[in-house]
Coordinates of C-alpha atoms and ligand atoms in Angstrom, one line a residue:
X227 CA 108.2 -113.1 14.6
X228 CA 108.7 -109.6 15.6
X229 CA 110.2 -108.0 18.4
X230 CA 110.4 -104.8 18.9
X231 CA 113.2 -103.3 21.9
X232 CA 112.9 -100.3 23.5
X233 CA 115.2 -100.2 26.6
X234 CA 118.5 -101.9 27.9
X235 CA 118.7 -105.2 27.4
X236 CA 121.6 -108.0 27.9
X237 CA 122.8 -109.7 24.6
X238 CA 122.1 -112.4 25.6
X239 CA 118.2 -111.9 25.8
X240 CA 118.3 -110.3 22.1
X241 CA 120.1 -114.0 21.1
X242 CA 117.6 -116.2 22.0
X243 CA 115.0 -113.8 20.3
X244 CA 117.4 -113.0 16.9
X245 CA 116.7 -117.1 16.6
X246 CA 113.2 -116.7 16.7
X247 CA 113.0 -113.3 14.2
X248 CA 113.3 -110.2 13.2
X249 CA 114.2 -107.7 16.6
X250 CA 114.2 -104.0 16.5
X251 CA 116.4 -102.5 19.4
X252 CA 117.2 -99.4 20.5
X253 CA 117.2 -98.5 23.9
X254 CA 116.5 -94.8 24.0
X255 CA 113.1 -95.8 21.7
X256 CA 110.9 -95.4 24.6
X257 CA 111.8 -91.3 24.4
X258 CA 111.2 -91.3 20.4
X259 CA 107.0 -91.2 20.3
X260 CA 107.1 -90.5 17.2
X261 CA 109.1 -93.2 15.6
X262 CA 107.6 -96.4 18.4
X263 CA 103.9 -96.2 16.8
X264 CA 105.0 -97.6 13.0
X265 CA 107.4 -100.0 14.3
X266 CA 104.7 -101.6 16.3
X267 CA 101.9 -101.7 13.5
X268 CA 103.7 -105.2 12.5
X269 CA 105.2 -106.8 16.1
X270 CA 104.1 -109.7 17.6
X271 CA 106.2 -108.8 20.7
X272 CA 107.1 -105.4 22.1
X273 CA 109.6 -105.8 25.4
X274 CA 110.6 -102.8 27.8
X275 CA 112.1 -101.3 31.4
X276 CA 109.9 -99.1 33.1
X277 CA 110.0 -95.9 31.4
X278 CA 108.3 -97.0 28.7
X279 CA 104.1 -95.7 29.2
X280 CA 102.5 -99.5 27.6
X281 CA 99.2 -97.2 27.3
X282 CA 96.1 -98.0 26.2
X283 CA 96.5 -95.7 23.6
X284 CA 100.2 -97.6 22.4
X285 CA 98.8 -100.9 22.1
X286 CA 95.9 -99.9 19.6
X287 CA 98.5 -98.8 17.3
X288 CA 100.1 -102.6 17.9
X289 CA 97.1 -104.7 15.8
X290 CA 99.5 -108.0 15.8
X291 CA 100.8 -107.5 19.5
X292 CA 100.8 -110.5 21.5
X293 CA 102.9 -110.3 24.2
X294 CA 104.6 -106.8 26.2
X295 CA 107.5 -108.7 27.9
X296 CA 108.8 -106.3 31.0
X297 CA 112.5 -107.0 31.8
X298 CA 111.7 -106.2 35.5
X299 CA 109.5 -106.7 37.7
X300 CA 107.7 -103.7 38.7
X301 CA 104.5 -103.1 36.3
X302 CA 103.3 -99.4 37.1
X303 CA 103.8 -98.3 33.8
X304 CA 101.9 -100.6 32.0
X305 CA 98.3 -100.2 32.1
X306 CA 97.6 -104.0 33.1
X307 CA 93.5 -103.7 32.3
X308 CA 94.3 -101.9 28.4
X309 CA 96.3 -105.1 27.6
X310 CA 94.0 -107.2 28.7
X311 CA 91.1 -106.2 27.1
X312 CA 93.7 -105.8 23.9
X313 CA 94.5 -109.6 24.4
X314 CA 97.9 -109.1 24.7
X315 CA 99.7 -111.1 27.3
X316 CA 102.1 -109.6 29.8
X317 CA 105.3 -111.7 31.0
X318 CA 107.9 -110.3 33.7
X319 CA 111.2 -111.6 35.5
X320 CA 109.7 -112.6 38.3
X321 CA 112.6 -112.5 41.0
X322 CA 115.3 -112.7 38.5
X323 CA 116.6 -109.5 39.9
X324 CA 115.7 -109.7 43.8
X325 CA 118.5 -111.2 45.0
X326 CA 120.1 -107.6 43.9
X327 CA 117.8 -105.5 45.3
X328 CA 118.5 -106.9 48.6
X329 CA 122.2 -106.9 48.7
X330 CA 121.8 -103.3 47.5
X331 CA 119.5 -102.9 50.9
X332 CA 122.5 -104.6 53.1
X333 CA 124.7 -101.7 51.0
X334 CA 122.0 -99.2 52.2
X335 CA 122.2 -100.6 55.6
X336 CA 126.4 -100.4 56.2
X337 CA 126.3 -97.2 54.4
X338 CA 124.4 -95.7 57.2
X339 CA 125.6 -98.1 60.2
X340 CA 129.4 -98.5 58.9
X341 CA 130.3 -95.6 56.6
X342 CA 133.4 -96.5 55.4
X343 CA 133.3 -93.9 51.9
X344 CA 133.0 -91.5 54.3
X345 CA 135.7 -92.4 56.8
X346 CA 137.9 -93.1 53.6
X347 CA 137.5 -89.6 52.6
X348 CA 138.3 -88.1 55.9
X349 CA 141.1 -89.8 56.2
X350 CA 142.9 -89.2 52.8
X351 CA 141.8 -85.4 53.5
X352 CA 144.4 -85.7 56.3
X353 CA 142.7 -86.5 58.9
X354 CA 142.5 -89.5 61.6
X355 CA 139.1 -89.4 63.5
X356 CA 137.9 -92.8 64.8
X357 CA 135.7 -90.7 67.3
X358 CA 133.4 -89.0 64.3
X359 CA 133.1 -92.9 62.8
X360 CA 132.3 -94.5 65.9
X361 CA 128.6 -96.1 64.6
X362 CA 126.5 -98.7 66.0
X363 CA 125.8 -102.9 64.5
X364 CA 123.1 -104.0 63.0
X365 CA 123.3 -107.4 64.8
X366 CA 120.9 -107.2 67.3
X367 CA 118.6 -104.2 65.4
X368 CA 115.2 -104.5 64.2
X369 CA 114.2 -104.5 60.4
X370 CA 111.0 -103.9 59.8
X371 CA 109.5 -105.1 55.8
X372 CA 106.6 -103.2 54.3
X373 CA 105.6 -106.2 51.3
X374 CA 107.1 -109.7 52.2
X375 CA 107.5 -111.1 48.5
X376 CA 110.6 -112.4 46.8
X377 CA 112.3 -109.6 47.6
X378 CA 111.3 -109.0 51.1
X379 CA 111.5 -112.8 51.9
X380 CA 115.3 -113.0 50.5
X381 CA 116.0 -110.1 52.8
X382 CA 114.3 -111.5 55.6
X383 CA 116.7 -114.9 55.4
X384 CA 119.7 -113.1 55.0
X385 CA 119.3 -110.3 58.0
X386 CA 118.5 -113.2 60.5
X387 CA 121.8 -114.4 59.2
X388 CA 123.3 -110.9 60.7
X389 CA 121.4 -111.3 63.9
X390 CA 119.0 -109.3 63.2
X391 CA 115.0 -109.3 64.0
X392 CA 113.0 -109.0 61.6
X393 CA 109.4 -107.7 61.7
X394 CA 107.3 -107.7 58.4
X395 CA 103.8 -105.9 57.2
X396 CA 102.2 -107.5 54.2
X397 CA 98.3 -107.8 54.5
X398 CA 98.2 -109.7 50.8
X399 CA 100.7 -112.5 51.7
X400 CA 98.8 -115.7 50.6
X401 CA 99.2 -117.9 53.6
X402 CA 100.4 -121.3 51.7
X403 CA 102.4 -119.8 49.4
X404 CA 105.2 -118.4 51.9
X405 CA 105.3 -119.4 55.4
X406 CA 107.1 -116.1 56.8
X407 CA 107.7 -117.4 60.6
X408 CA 109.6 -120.1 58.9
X409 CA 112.1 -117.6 57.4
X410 CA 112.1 -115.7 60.8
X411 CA 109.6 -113.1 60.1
X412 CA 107.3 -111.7 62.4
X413 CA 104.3 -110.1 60.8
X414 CA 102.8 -107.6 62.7
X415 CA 100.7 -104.4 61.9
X416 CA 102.4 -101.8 59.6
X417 CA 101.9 -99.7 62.3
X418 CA 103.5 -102.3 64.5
X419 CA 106.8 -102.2 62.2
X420 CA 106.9 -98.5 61.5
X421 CA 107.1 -98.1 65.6
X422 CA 109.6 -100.6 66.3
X423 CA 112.1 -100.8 63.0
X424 CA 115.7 -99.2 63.2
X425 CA 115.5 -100.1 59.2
X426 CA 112.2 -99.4 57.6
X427 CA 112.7 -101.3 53.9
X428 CA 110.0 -101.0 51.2
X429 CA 109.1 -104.0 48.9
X430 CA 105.6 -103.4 47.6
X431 CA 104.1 -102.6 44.2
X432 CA 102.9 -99.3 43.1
X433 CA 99.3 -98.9 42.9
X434 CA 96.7 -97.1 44.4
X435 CA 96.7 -98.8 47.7
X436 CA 100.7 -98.2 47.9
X437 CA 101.1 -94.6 46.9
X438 CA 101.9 -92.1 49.5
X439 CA 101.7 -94.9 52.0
X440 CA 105.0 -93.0 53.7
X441 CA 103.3 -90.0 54.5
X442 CA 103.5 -87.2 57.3
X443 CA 101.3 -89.0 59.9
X444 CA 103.3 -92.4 59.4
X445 CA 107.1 -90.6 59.4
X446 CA 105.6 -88.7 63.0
X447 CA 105.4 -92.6 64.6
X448 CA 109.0 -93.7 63.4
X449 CA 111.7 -93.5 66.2
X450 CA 114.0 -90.6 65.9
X451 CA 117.2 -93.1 65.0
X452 CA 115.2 -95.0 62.5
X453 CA 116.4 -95.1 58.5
X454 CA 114.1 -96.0 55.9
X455 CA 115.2 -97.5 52.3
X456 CA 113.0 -97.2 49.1
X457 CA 113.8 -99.8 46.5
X458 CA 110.1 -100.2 45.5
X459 CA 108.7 -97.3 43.5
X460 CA 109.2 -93.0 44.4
X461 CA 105.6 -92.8 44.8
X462 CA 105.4 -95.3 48.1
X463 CA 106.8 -92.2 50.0
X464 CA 105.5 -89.0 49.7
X465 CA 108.6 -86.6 49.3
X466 CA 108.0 -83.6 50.2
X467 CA 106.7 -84.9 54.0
X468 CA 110.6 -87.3 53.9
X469 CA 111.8 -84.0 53.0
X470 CA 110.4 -82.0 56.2
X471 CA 110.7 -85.1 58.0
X472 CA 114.3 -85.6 56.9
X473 CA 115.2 -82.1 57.1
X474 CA 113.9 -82.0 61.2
X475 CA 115.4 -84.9 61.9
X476 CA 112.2 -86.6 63.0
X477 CA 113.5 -89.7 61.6
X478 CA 117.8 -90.5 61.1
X479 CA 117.9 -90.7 57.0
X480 CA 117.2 -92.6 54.1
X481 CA 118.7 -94.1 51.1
X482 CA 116.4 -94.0 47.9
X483 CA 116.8 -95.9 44.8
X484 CA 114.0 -94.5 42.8
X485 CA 112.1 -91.4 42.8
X486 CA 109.0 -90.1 41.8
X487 CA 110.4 -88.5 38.8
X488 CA 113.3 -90.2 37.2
X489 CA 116.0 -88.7 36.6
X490 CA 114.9 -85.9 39.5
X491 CA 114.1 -82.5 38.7
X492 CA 114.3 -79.9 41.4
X493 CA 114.0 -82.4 44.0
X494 CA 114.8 -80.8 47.0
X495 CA 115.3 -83.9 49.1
X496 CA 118.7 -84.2 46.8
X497 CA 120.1 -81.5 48.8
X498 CA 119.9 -83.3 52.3
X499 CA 122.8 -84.7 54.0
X500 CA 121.0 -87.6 55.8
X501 CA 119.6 -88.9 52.3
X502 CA 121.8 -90.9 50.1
X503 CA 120.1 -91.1 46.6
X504 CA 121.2 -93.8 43.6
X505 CA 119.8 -93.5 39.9
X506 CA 117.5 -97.0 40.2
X507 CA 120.4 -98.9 40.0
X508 CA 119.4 -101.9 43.0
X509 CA 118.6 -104.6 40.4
X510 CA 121.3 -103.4 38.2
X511 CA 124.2 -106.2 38.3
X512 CA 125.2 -108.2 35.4
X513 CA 123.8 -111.6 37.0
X514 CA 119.8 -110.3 37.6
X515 CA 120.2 -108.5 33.8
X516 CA 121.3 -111.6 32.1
X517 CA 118.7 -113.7 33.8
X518 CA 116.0 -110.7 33.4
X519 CA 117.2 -110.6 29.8
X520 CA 117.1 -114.5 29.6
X521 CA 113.9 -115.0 31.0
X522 CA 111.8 -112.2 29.6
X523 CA 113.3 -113.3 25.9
X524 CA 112.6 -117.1 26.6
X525 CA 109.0 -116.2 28.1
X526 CA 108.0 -114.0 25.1
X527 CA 109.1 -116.7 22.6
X528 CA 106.5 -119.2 25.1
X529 CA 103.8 -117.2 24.6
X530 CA 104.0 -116.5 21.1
X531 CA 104.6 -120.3 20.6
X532 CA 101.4 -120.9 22.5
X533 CA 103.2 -122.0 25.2
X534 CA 102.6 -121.7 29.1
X535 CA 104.7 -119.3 31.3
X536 CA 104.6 -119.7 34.9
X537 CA 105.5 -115.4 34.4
X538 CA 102.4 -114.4 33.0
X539 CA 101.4 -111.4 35.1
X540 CA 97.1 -112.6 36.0
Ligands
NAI764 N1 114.8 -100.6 42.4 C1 114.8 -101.7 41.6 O1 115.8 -101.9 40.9 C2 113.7 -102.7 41.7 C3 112.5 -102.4 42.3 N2 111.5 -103.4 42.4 C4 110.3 -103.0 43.0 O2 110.0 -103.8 44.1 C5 108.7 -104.2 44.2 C6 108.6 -105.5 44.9 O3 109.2 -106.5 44.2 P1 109.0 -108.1 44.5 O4 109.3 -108.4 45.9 O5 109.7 -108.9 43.5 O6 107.4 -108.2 44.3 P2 106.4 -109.3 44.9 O7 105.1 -109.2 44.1 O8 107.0 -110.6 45.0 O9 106.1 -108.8 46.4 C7 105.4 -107.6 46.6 C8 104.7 -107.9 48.0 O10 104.0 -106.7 48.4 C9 102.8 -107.1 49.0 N3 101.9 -105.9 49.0 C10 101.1 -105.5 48.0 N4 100.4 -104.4 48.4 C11 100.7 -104.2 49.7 C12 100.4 -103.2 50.6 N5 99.4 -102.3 50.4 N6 100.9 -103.3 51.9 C13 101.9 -104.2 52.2 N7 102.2 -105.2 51.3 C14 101.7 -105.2 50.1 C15 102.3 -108.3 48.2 O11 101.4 -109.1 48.9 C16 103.6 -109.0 47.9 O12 103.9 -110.0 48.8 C17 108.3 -104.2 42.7 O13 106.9 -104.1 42.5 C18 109.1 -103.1 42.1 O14 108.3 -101.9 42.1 C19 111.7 -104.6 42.0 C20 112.9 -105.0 41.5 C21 114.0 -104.1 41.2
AKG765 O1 113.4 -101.9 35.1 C1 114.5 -101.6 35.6 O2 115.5 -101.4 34.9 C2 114.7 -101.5 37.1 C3 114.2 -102.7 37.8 C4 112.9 -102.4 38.5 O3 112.6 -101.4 39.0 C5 112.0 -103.5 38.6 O4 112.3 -104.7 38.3 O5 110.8 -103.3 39.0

């Protein structure tokens, strides 16, 4: 068998596959288009990130290709319908990284409610303020979820723990498969939760359904106080209204993960004070990589074997 690597990836994912082959990695492949094309002509498996492009157009160079294995979870830059007339599966780490993601949110949330970076700054610069730092809880505070799936259902459990309420939009939510009052979520209309959050937090795919669906009109109905956090993709808010909307404070700030274009290129939101911006980094922690890395490994090898995987993307 052959893999072939073209982002980050744990050691411990490229073991299990080293048993099973021949692997090819290099993590800056995805950004040599040149070189990718011949070392697909022969791979059974090719695994990426999410700055990879699987195109059409990629897997017709990959004849043998059986499997694209996407250590993440996100699948906006593979073109789902291409592989799937190709006949190649597609296998992801479904929620090996959520649990991340949503202490990253909590971090989002006490950066903005209990800003203690900031405080610590002020103080070493000589000063003593406790006035300026004087913030509000969470406990008692609504968070509102736009997407209630394994990431927005983790979150949900874990900010009732903190008190808070917890209001969720999610108009795909299969019924049986998670019962959302159970966890102490109230799903309401996104409307509804873009009204009444003090946390707006955005857990949905990127598709065409889901881009731009922060927009102008929706920013106008947030309160004035309220902060919003993109984990999901850059192209879920549109950023040049966050940036007007940031800018005249018709909403408090937000904390953004990802961006539209990675890494940003004259982004003007990056020179607001009420954003706080991180370089994709939520699902980043050793424990989701070496289970993403695991996983995704493990899963290609399944499907190559012939095997079932309960992470084959449908
Ligand atoms: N920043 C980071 O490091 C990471 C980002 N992500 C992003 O987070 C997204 C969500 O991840 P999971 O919770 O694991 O996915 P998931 O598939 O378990 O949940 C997504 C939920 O969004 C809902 N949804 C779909 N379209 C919707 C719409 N138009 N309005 C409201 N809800 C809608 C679905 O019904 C589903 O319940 C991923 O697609 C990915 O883009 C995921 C992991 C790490
Ligand atoms: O792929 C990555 O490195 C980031 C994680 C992510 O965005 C995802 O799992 O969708």
């Amino acid at each position: 068998m052959k893999f072939v690597i073209t982002e980050l990836i744990w050691n411990e994912g490229i073991e299990i596959l080293k048993e099973m082959g021949e692997v090819i990695y290099d993590p800056n492949l995805w950004k040599k288009n040149e070189q990718l094309p011949s070392l697909l002509t022969d791979a059974d498996a090719l695994i990426v990130r999410n700055q990879t492009r699987v195109t059409g157009e990629l897997l017709a160079q990959a004849p043998k290709l059986k499997v694209v294995g996407r250590l993440g979870v996100g699948l906006d830059n593979i073109e789902l319908a291409a592989a799937r007339e190709a006949g190649v599966k597609v296998v992801f780490a479904r929620n090996a990284n959520a649990i991340s993601v949503v202490e990253y949110v909590f971090a989002a949330m006490f950066s903005f409610s209990r800003p203690l970076e900031k405080a610590s700054q002020d103080v070493k610069q000589g000063n003593w303020d406790r006035k300026l730092f004087t913030r509000e809880e969470i406990y008692g505070k609504t968070l509102g979820l736009i997407g209630v799936g394994e990431i927005g259902a983790r979150l949900a459990s874990r900010a009732k723990a903190f008190g808070m309420k917890v209001i969720g939009y999610d108009p795909f939510l299969p019924p049986y498969e998670l019962a959302c009052t159970d966890i102490g979520v109230n799903m309401t209309s996104l409307e509804k939760v873009l009204a009444e959050a003090d946390y707006v937090s955005l857990h949905v795919p990127l598709n065409d359904q889901t881009r731009n669906l922060i927009n102008r009109e929706s920013l106008k109905t947030m309160k004035k106080t309220t902060f919003i956090i993109n984990t999901a993709r850059g192209g879920v808010i549109n950023e040049s209204d966050l940036y007007e909307a940031l800018k005249s404070n018709i909403i408090a700030g937000a904390a953004l993960d990802v961006l539209s274009k990675e890494p940003p290129e004259g982004n003007q939101l990056l020179e607001l004070d009420n954003l706080m911006v991180t370089p994709h980094i939520a699902g980043l922690t050793e424990e989701a990589q070496v289970r993403t890395s695991e996983l995704v490994a493990r899963e290609c090898v399944k499907v190559l074997c012939g095997q079932g995987s309960l992470c084959i993307v449908r």
